[in-house]
PDB file of C-alpha atoms in Angstrom:
ATOM      1  CA  GLY A  61     298.801 354.630 167.397  1.00  0.00           C
ATOM      2  CA  ALA A  62     295.518 353.758 170.022  1.00  0.00           C
ATOM      3  CA  GLY A  63     292.905 352.374 167.799  1.00  0.00           C
ATOM      4  CA  VAL A  64     289.482 352.042 168.937  1.00  0.00           C
ATOM      5  CA  SER A  65     288.853 350.473 171.535  1.00  0.00           C
ATOM      6  CA  GLN A  66     285.711 347.966 172.836  1.00  0.00           C
ATOM      7  CA  SER A  67     284.469 346.194 176.305  1.00  0.00           C
ATOM      8  CA  PRO A  68     283.503 343.670 177.096  1.00  0.00           C
ATOM      9  CA  ARG A  69     284.490 342.323 174.093  1.00  0.00           C
ATOM     10  CA  TYR A  70     282.572 338.994 174.308  1.00  0.00           C
ATOM     11  CA  LYS A  71     278.891 339.674 176.310  1.00  0.00           C
ATOM     12  CA  VAL A  72     276.700 336.624 178.144  1.00  0.00           C
ATOM     13  CA  ALA A  73     273.517 337.745 179.006  1.00  0.00           C
ATOM     14  CA  LYS A  74     269.913 336.046 179.534  1.00  0.00           C
ATOM     15  CA  ARG A  75     266.664 337.392 177.993  1.00  0.00           C
ATOM     16  CA  GLY A  76     265.758 340.107 179.956  1.00  0.00           C
ATOM     17  CA  GLN A  77     268.743 341.987 180.852  1.00  0.00           C
ATOM     18  CA  ASP A  78     270.190 345.075 180.774  1.00  0.00           C
ATOM     19  CA  VAL A  79     273.240 345.521 178.448  1.00  0.00           C
ATOM     20  CA  ALA A  80     276.021 348.775 178.143  1.00  0.00           C
ATOM     21  CA  LEU A  81     278.356 348.554 175.711  1.00  0.00           C
ATOM     22  CA  ARG A  82     281.471 351.204 175.624  1.00  0.00           C
ATOM     23  CA  CYS A  83     283.689 352.193 172.669  1.00  0.00           C
ATOM     24  CA  ASP A  84     286.102 354.471 173.387  1.00  0.00           C
ATOM     25  CA  PRO A  85     286.895 356.040 169.419  1.00  0.00           C
ATOM     26  CA  ILE A  86     290.514 356.831 168.116  1.00  0.00           C
ATOM     27  CA  SER A  87     292.060 360.279 170.140  1.00  0.00           C
ATOM     28  CA  GLY A  88     289.841 363.660 167.920  1.00  0.00           C
ATOM     29  CA  HIS A  89     287.648 361.492 166.148  1.00  0.00           C
ATOM     30  CA  VAL A  90     284.676 364.387 165.234  1.00  0.00           C
ATOM     31  CA  SER A  91     282.633 360.576 164.530  1.00  0.00           C
ATOM     32  CA  LEU A  92     280.803 357.471 165.849  1.00  0.00           C
ATOM     33  CA  PHE A  93     278.906 355.312 164.726  1.00  0.00           C
ATOM     34  CA  TRP A  94     277.420 352.307 165.437  1.00  0.00           C
ATOM     35  CA  TYR A  95     277.094 348.844 164.058  1.00  0.00           C
ATOM     36  CA  GLN A  96     275.137 345.360 163.927  1.00  0.00           C
ATOM     37  CA  GLN A  97     276.618 342.594 162.770  1.00  0.00           C
ATOM     38  CA  ALA A  98     273.914 339.407 163.226  1.00  0.00           C
ATOM     39  CA  LEU A  99     276.330 336.332 161.864  1.00  0.00           C
ATOM     40  CA  GLY A 100     276.730 335.601 158.908  1.00  0.00           C
ATOM     41  CA  GLN A 101     275.904 339.012 157.641  1.00  0.00           C
ATOM     42  CA  GLY A 102     277.647 342.463 156.933  1.00  0.00           C
ATOM     43  CA  PRO A 103     277.613 345.066 159.148  1.00  0.00           C
ATOM     44  CA  GLU A 104     274.115 346.840 160.069  1.00  0.00           C
ATOM     45  CA  PHE A 105     273.986 351.397 160.120  1.00  0.00           C
ATOM     46  CA  LEU A 106     272.640 352.288 163.976  1.00  0.00           C
ATOM     47  CA  THR A 107     272.584 354.824 165.119  1.00  0.00           C
ATOM     48  CA  TYR A 108     275.026 357.998 164.073  1.00  0.00           C
ATOM     49  CA  PHE A 109     277.020 360.795 166.515  1.00  0.00           C
ATOM     50  CA  GLN A 110     278.020 364.036 165.617  1.00  0.00           C
ATOM     51  CA  ASN A 111     280.190 364.895 168.828  1.00  0.00           C
ATOM     52  CA  GLU A 112     278.171 364.941 171.613  1.00  0.00           C
ATOM     53  CA  ALA A 113     274.851 365.603 169.386  1.00  0.00           C
ATOM     54  CA  GLN A 114     272.756 362.106 168.082  1.00  0.00           C
ATOM     55  CA  LEU A 115     272.047 362.670 164.376  1.00  0.00           C
ATOM     56  CA  ASP A 116     270.249 359.913 162.518  1.00  0.00           C
ATOM     57  CA  LYS A 117     268.608 356.950 165.031  1.00  0.00           C
ATOM     58  CA  SER A 118     267.439 355.267 161.840  1.00  0.00           C
ATOM     59  CA  GLY A 119     268.954 352.089 162.380  1.00  0.00           C
ATOM     60  CA  LEU A 120     268.398 351.406 165.979  1.00  0.00           C
ATOM     61  CA  PRO A 121     265.118 348.070 165.566  1.00  0.00           C
ATOM     62  CA  SER A 122     263.568 348.758 168.875  1.00  0.00           C
ATOM     63  CA  ASP A 123     262.956 351.497 171.528  1.00  0.00           C
ATOM     64  CA  ARG A 124     264.571 349.027 174.116  1.00  0.00           C
ATOM     65  CA  PHE A 125     267.748 350.132 172.151  1.00  0.00           C
ATOM     66  CA  PHE A 126     270.030 353.661 173.726  1.00  0.00           C
ATOM     67  CA  ALA A 127     272.716 355.046 172.039  1.00  0.00           C
ATOM     68  CA  GLU A 128     274.645 358.015 174.072  1.00  0.00           C
ATOM     69  CA  ARG A 129     277.904 359.903 173.734  1.00  0.00           C
ATOM     70  CA  PRO A 130     277.520 363.101 176.346  1.00  0.00           C
ATOM     71  CA  GLU A 131     281.317 364.541 176.197  1.00  0.00           C
ATOM     72  CA  GLY A 132     281.862 363.435 172.333  1.00  0.00           C
ATOM     73  CA  SER A 133     284.334 361.674 172.643  1.00  0.00           C
ATOM     74  CA  VAL A 134     283.268 358.026 174.570  1.00  0.00           C
ATOM     75  CA  SER A 135     279.498 355.940 173.835  1.00  0.00           C
ATOM     76  CA  THR A 136     277.718 353.636 175.748  1.00  0.00           C
ATOM     77  CA  LEU A 137     274.913 351.777 174.007  1.00  0.00           C
ATOM     78  CA  LYS A 138     272.116 350.313 176.043  1.00  0.00           C
ATOM     79  CA  ILE A 139     269.618 347.522 175.693  1.00  0.00           C
ATOM     80  CA  GLN A 140     266.804 347.134 177.773  1.00  0.00           C
ATOM     81  CA  ARG A 141     265.675 343.333 178.368  1.00  0.00           C
ATOM     82  CA  THR A 142     267.133 341.555 175.954  1.00  0.00           C
ATOM     83  CA  GLN A 143     266.401 339.918 173.713  1.00  0.00           C
ATOM     84  CA  GLN A 144     267.620 336.431 172.026  1.00  0.00           C
ATOM     85  CA  GLU A 145     267.741 339.171 167.866  1.00  0.00           C
ATOM     86  CA  ASP A 146     269.330 340.701 169.732  1.00  0.00           C
ATOM     87  CA  SER A 147     272.252 338.555 169.819  1.00  0.00           C
ATOM     88  CA  ALA A 148     275.197 339.746 166.747  1.00  0.00           C
ATOM     89  CA  VAL A 149     278.018 341.550 166.892  1.00  0.00           C
ATOM     90  CA  TYR A 150     277.883 345.609 167.527  1.00  0.00           C
ATOM     91  CA  LEU A 151     280.507 347.410 166.403  1.00  0.00           C
ATOM     92  CA  CYS A 152     281.660 351.078 166.800  1.00  0.00           C
ATOM     93  CA  ALA A 153     284.217 352.633 163.927  1.00  0.00           C
ATOM     94  CA  SER A 154     284.690 355.847 163.991  1.00  0.00           C
ATOM     95  CA  SER A 155     285.973 358.687 161.707  1.00  0.00           C
ATOM     96  CA  PRO A 156     288.028 362.535 161.946  1.00  0.00           C
ATOM     97  CA  ARG A 157     285.624 363.978 159.474  1.00  0.00           C
ATOM     98  CA  GLN A 158     281.916 365.042 160.249  1.00  0.00           C
ATOM     99  CA  GLY A 159     278.718 365.493 157.434  1.00  0.00           C
ATOM    100  CA  ARG A 160     278.745 363.772 154.394  1.00  0.00           C
ATOM    101  CA  ALA A 161     282.485 363.258 153.982  1.00  0.00           C
ATOM    102  CA  THR A 162     282.664 360.727 157.161  1.00  0.00           C
ATOM    103  CA  HIS A 163     283.247 357.517 154.544  1.00  0.00           C
ATOM    104  CA  GLU A 164     286.550 355.748 155.560  1.00  0.00           C
ATOM    105  CA  GLN A 165     285.889 354.546 159.742  1.00  0.00           C
ATOM    106  CA  TYR A 166     287.458 352.875 161.072  1.00  0.00           C
ATOM    107  CA  PHE A 167     286.153 350.024 163.191  1.00  0.00           C
ATOM    108  CA  GLY A 168     286.492 348.375 166.554  1.00  0.00           C
ATOM    109  CA  PRO A 169     287.047 345.013 167.208  1.00  0.00           C
ATOM    110  CA  GLY A 170     283.455 344.532 168.346  1.00  0.00           C
ATOM    111  CA  THR A 171     280.887 343.374 171.685  1.00  0.00           C
ATOM    112  CA  ARG A 172     280.240 340.259 170.444  1.00  0.00           C
ATOM    113  CA  LEU A 173     276.481 340.066 172.193  1.00  0.00           C
ATOM    114  CA  THR A 174     274.807 336.125 173.572  1.00  0.00           C
ATOM    115  CA  VAL A 175     271.613 336.013 174.507  1.00  0.00           C
ATOM    116  CA  THR A 176     269.946 333.431 176.182  1.00  0.00           C
TER     117      THR A 176
ATOM    118  CA  THR B 192     266.310 350.360 148.164  1.00  0.00           C
ATOM    119  CA  GLN B 193     270.445 350.454 147.168  1.00  0.00           C
ATOM    120  CA  LEU B 194     271.466 346.840 146.882  1.00  0.00           C
ATOM    121  CA  LEU B 195     274.358 345.640 147.241  1.00  0.00           C
ATOM    122  CA  GLU B 196     274.994 341.502 146.272  1.00  0.00           C
ATOM    123  CA  GLN B 197     278.272 339.947 146.662  1.00  0.00           C
ATOM    124  CA  SER B 198     279.443 336.107 145.133  1.00  0.00           C
ATOM    125  CA  PRO B 199     280.450 334.127 146.268  1.00  0.00           C
ATOM    126  CA  GLN B 200     279.120 333.403 150.042  1.00  0.00           C
ATOM    127  CA  PHE B 201     282.409 330.932 150.247  1.00  0.00           C
ATOM    128  CA  LEU B 202     285.783 330.277 149.230  1.00  0.00           C
ATOM    129  CA  SER B 203     288.408 327.997 149.420  1.00  0.00           C
ATOM    130  CA  ILE B 204     290.964 327.683 147.284  1.00  0.00           C
ATOM    131  CA  GLN B 205     295.298 326.776 148.506  1.00  0.00           C
ATOM    132  CA  GLU B 206     298.194 328.738 148.694  1.00  0.00           C
ATOM    133  CA  GLY B 207     299.149 330.278 145.211  1.00  0.00           C
ATOM    134  CA  GLU B 208     295.806 330.401 143.941  1.00  0.00           C
ATOM    135  CA  ASN B 209     294.398 333.230 141.841  1.00  0.00           C
ATOM    136  CA  LEU B 210     290.836 334.424 143.088  1.00  0.00           C
ATOM    137  CA  THR B 211     288.354 337.115 142.071  1.00  0.00           C
ATOM    138  CA  VAL B 212     285.103 337.808 144.189  1.00  0.00           C
ATOM    139  CA  TYR B 213     282.818 340.611 143.055  1.00  0.00           C
ATOM    140  CA  CYS B 214     280.494 343.410 144.215  1.00  0.00           C
ATOM    141  CA  ASN B 215     276.771 344.418 142.524  1.00  0.00           C
ATOM    142  CA  SER B 216     274.172 346.213 142.671  1.00  0.00           C
ATOM    143  CA  SER B 217     271.886 347.588 139.698  1.00  0.00           C
ATOM    144  CA  SER B 218     272.532 351.512 140.986  1.00  0.00           C
ATOM    145  CA  VAL B 219     275.318 353.740 140.455  1.00  0.00           C
ATOM    146  CA  PHE B 220     277.655 354.574 143.612  1.00  0.00           C
ATOM    147  CA  SER B 221     279.024 358.435 144.405  1.00  0.00           C
ATOM    148  CA  SER B 222     282.066 355.570 145.581  1.00  0.00           C
ATOM    149  CA  LEU B 223     282.170 352.023 147.395  1.00  0.00           C
ATOM    150  CA  GLN B 224     284.652 350.949 149.170  1.00  0.00           C
ATOM    151  CA  TRP B 225     286.433 347.849 150.215  1.00  0.00           C
ATOM    152  CA  TYR B 226     287.270 346.153 153.910  1.00  0.00           C
ATOM    153  CA  ARG B 227     288.435 343.024 155.098  1.00  0.00           C
ATOM    154  CA  GLN B 228     287.447 342.057 158.524  1.00  0.00           C
ATOM    155  CA  GLU B 229     289.415 338.875 160.224  1.00  0.00           C
ATOM    156  CA  PRO B 230     287.648 336.610 162.976  1.00  0.00           C
ATOM    157  CA  GLY B 231     287.062 338.708 165.957  1.00  0.00           C
ATOM    158  CA  GLU B 232     288.000 341.726 164.538  1.00  0.00           C
ATOM    159  CA  GLY B 233     286.347 344.896 163.296  1.00  0.00           C
ATOM    160  CA  PRO B 234     286.988 345.798 159.536  1.00  0.00           C
ATOM    161  CA  VAL B 235     289.490 346.899 158.294  1.00  0.00           C
ATOM    162  CA  LEU B 236     289.550 349.833 154.923  1.00  0.00           C
ATOM    163  CA  LEU B 237     291.340 348.181 152.203  1.00  0.00           C
ATOM    164  CA  VAL B 238     290.103 350.441 149.059  1.00  0.00           C
ATOM    165  CA  THR B 239     287.483 353.488 148.438  1.00  0.00           C
ATOM    166  CA  VAL B 240     287.079 353.778 144.099  1.00  0.00           C
ATOM    167  CA  VAL B 241     285.747 357.106 143.192  1.00  0.00           C
ATOM    168  CA  THR B 242     285.993 356.920 139.402  1.00  0.00           C
ATOM    169  CA  GLY B 243     284.458 354.763 136.786  1.00  0.00           C
ATOM    170  CA  GLY B 244     286.614 352.345 134.671  1.00  0.00           C
ATOM    171  CA  GLU B 245     288.590 353.337 137.769  1.00  0.00           C
ATOM    172  CA  VAL B 246     291.891 350.371 138.936  1.00  0.00           C
ATOM    173  CA  LYS B 247     293.101 350.029 142.301  1.00  0.00           C
ATOM    174  CA  LYS B 248     296.630 348.157 143.695  1.00  0.00           C
ATOM    175  CA  LEU B 249     297.030 347.593 146.641  1.00  0.00           C
ATOM    176  CA  LYS B 250     300.112 344.460 146.971  1.00  0.00           C
ATOM    177  CA  ARG B 251     298.250 341.196 145.937  1.00  0.00           C
ATOM    178  CA  LEU B 252     295.340 343.356 145.788  1.00  0.00           C
ATOM    179  CA  THR B 253     294.087 344.647 142.414  1.00  0.00           C
ATOM    180  CA  PHE B 254     290.490 346.505 142.895  1.00  0.00           C
ATOM    181  CA  GLN B 255     288.437 347.944 139.882  1.00  0.00           C
ATOM    182  CA  PHE B 256     285.328 349.900 139.440  1.00  0.00           C
ATOM    183  CA  GLY B 257     282.858 349.275 136.994  1.00  0.00           C
ATOM    184  CA  ASP B 258     282.444 352.565 133.899  1.00  0.00           C
ATOM    185  CA  ALA B 259     278.796 351.715 135.190  1.00  0.00           C
ATOM    186  CA  ARG B 260     280.728 352.571 139.383  1.00  0.00           C
ATOM    187  CA  LYS B 261     277.769 349.878 139.975  1.00  0.00           C
ATOM    188  CA  ASP B 262     279.974 347.289 140.532  1.00  0.00           C
ATOM    189  CA  SER B 263     283.619 346.356 142.022  1.00  0.00           C
ATOM    190  CA  SER B 264     285.602 343.683 141.564  1.00  0.00           C
ATOM    191  CA  LEU B 265     288.544 342.651 143.964  1.00  0.00           C
ATOM    192  CA  HIS B 266     291.577 340.403 141.980  1.00  0.00           C
ATOM    193  CA  ILE B 267     293.988 338.558 144.558  1.00  0.00           C
ATOM    194  CA  THR B 268     296.628 336.612 142.490  1.00  0.00           C
ATOM    195  CA  ALA B 269     298.663 334.596 144.882  1.00  0.00           C
ATOM    196  CA  ALA B 270     296.152 334.478 148.234  1.00  0.00           C
ATOM    197  CA  GLN B 271     299.070 333.423 150.535  1.00  0.00           C
ATOM    198  CA  PRO B 272     296.822 331.981 153.944  1.00  0.00           C
ATOM    199  CA  GLY B 273     297.336 335.125 155.310  1.00  0.00           C
ATOM    200  CA  ASP B 274     294.745 336.475 152.806  1.00  0.00           C
ATOM    201  CA  THR B 275     292.187 334.838 154.430  1.00  0.00           C
ATOM    202  CA  GLY B 276     288.698 337.236 156.054  1.00  0.00           C
ATOM    203  CA  LEU B 277     285.462 338.678 155.499  1.00  0.00           C
ATOM    204  CA  TYR B 278     285.167 340.079 152.472  1.00  0.00           C
ATOM    205  CA  LEU B 279     282.708 343.314 152.466  1.00  0.00           C
ATOM    206  CA  CYS B 280     281.680 345.361 150.626  1.00  0.00           C
ATOM    207  CA  ALA B 281     279.889 349.125 150.799  1.00  0.00           C
ATOM    208  CA  PHE B 282     278.278 352.599 149.672  1.00  0.00           C
ATOM    209  CA  PRO B 283     277.552 356.028 151.308  1.00  0.00           C
ATOM    210  CA  ASN B 284     273.963 355.347 152.028  1.00  0.00           C
ATOM    211  CA  SER B 285     272.904 357.633 149.338  1.00  0.00           C
ATOM    212  CA  ASN B 286     270.159 359.539 152.716  1.00  0.00           C
ATOM    213  CA  SER B 287     272.639 360.157 155.270  1.00  0.00           C
ATOM    214  CA  GLY B 288     275.828 359.381 152.626  1.00  0.00           C
ATOM    215  CA  TYR B 289     278.074 359.575 155.963  1.00  0.00           C
ATOM    216  CA  ALA B 290     276.642 355.922 156.914  1.00  0.00           C
ATOM    217  CA  LEU B 291     277.123 353.122 155.860  1.00  0.00           C
ATOM    218  CA  ASN B 292     275.862 350.004 153.591  1.00  0.00           C
ATOM    219  CA  PHE B 293     277.342 346.998 153.145  1.00  0.00           C
ATOM    220  CA  GLY B 294     276.885 343.091 151.613  1.00  0.00           C
ATOM    221  CA  LYS B 295     277.016 340.379 152.941  1.00  0.00           C
ATOM    222  CA  GLY B 296     280.573 339.647 152.320  1.00  0.00           C
ATOM    223  CA  THR B 297     282.962 336.827 151.059  1.00  0.00           C
ATOM    224  CA  SER B 298     283.993 334.203 152.905  1.00  0.00           C
ATOM    225  CA  LEU B 299     287.191 333.255 151.604  1.00  0.00           C
ATOM    226  CA  LEU B 300     289.623 330.844 153.207  1.00  0.00           C
ATOM    227  CA  VAL B 301     293.455 329.682 152.322  1.00  0.00           C
ATOM    228  CA  THR B 302     294.306 326.792 153.231  1.00  0.00           C
ATOM    229  CA  PRO B 303     298.692 326.391 152.989  1.00  0.00           C
TER     230      PRO B 303
END
């Protein structure tokens, strides 16, 4: 079956540009997560949606990062005025479960963002 | 703050060898997961361990959760090139219960 898809797979942005990263979760999955994975590191949590509600954005590194999931399916992570330290792989994950039971997450292939 | 330490950081072995990688913490976990991430892909869940002392097998992979639920190991028997990848352990964040906290991973290279 179709898994989590992300687009674009690769994005090169000049410092100061805005970028938008898209995630298509598995159909019917209630929960959606964004993670940031720097080179040589494990993924780090950014934000969590339950349907269209953003229940946790505690991991967003600055107010330049914004995420939305307006209809409870597709999600977009937007980064304004990109900085070199934003260079990383951005992973999206979805889960059919919600709340504290969302421990099994299905990850997309990620978007590799390079800020020059 | 709960932290996961994974060791070794890098491992390069030849096909057919056995290996063990470790995931350790000073904190007790309600559960722990192991993922494998191949280059250019997202992590893929291998197993979830919940009970202290639990052992789970997945073909040539054997996962063990420590009795005190503070550590875990992954043993691979007769490694194959297809086992190459980044092995990550993760646990549910104690505050949120849904966000996963990952270790830095063990990067495994199996050469023919």
